[in-house]
mmCIF file of C-alpha atoms in Angstrom:
data_model
loop_
_atom_site.group_PDB
_atom_site.id
_atom_site.type_symbol
_atom_site.label_atom_id
_atom_site.label_comp_id
_atom_site.label_asym_id
_atom_site.label_seq_id
_atom_site.Cartn_x
_atom_site.Cartn_y
_atom_site.Cartn_z
ATOM 1 C CA MET A 1 4.964 2.601 1.031
ATOM 2 C CA PHE A 2 7.543 1.467 -1.485
ATOM 3 C CA TYR A 3 5.638 -1.787 -2.006
ATOM 4 C CA ARG A 4 2.450 0.125 -2.839
ATOM 5 C CA ILE A 5 4.238 2.368 -5.334
ATOM 6 C CA PHE A 6 5.822 -0.711 -6.919
ATOM 7 C CA LEU A 7 2.402 -2.348 -7.337
ATOM 8 C CA TYR A 8 0.901 0.767 -8.902
ATOM 9 C CA LYS A 9 3.849 1.070 -11.277
ATOM 10 C CA MET A 10 3.618 -2.581 -12.279
ATOM 11 C CA PHE A 11 -0.149 -2.317 -12.779
ATOM 12 C CA ALA A 12 0.094 0.825 -14.925
ATOM 13 C CA SER A 13 2.888 -0.554 -17.098
ATOM 14 C CA SER A 14 1.079 -3.855 -17.630
ATOM 15 C CA ILE A 15 -2.100 -2.051 -18.744
ATOM 16 C CA PHE A 16 0.017 0.095 -21.073
ATOM 17 C CA ILE A 17 1.755 -2.926 -22.618
ATOM 18 C CA PHE A 18 -1.438 -4.976 -22.806
ATOM 19 C CA THR A 19 -3.453 -2.278 -24.580
ATOM 20 C CA PHE A 20 -0.739 -1.826 -27.189
ATOM 21 C CA ALA A 21 -0.264 -5.577 -27.624
ATOM 22 C CA THR A 22 -3.973 -6.232 -28.241
ATOM 23 C CA GLU A 23 -4.913 -2.970 -29.945
ATOM 24 C CA ASN A 24 -4.850 -4.373 -33.481
ATOM 25 C CA LYS A 25 -6.404 -7.717 -32.554
ATOM 26 C CA TYR A 26 -9.411 -6.331 -30.667
ATOM 27 C CA PRO A 27 -10.281 -2.873 -32.005
ATOM 28 C CA MET A 28 -13.951 -3.274 -31.032
ATOM 29 C CA TYR A 29 -13.243 -4.060 -27.376
ATOM 30 C CA PRO A 30 -11.151 -1.268 -25.856
ATOM 31 C CA TYR A 31 -12.056 -2.280 -22.293
ATOM 32 C CA ALA A 32 -11.632 -6.043 -22.684
ATOM 33 C CA ASP A 33 -7.844 -5.911 -22.642
ATOM 34 C CA VAL A 34 -7.870 -3.741 -19.503
ATOM 35 C CA GLN A 35 -10.220 -6.228 -17.841
ATOM 36 C CA ILE A 36 -8.030 -9.192 -18.813
ATOM 37 C CA CYS A 37 -4.977 -7.311 -17.628
ATOM 38 C CA TYR A 38 -6.657 -6.493 -14.304
ATOM 39 C CA ILE A 39 -7.547 -10.141 -13.715
ATOM 40 C CA ALA A 40 -4.045 -11.304 -14.673
ATOM 41 C CA GLN A 41 -2.508 -8.626 -12.475
ATOM 42 C CA LYS A 42 -4.567 -9.684 -9.457
ATOM 43 C CA HIS A 43 -3.423 -13.276 -10.011
ATOM 44 C CA ILE A 44 0.240 -12.221 -10.271
ATOM 45 C CA VAL A 45 -0.011 -10.042 -7.155
ATOM 46 C CA LYS A 46 -1.604 -12.907 -5.206
ATOM 47 C CA ARG A 47 1.226 -15.240 -6.189
ATOM 48 C CA TYR A 48 3.826 -12.608 -5.349
ATOM 49 C CA ILE A 49 2.338 -11.946 -1.906
ATOM 50 C CA SER A 50 2.125 -15.678 -1.169
ATOM 51 C CA LYS A 51 5.801 -16.005 -2.110
ATOM 52 C CA LEU A 52 6.665 -13.145 0.253
ATOM 53 C CA SER A 53 4.787 -14.731 3.156
ATOM 54 C CA ASN A 54 6.641 -18.052 2.710
#
């Protein structure tokens, strides 16, 4: 349960940071930064889970 909450928190904060970081650079693509963030987050989570299993 804690692990799930941690993932949600990490995901939400990364979207928040990413949207603010890219807001001025990509004003025409409000969803692109969320998409990039989602892909990056999945990659990070995969690496984290593989570290846990080892």
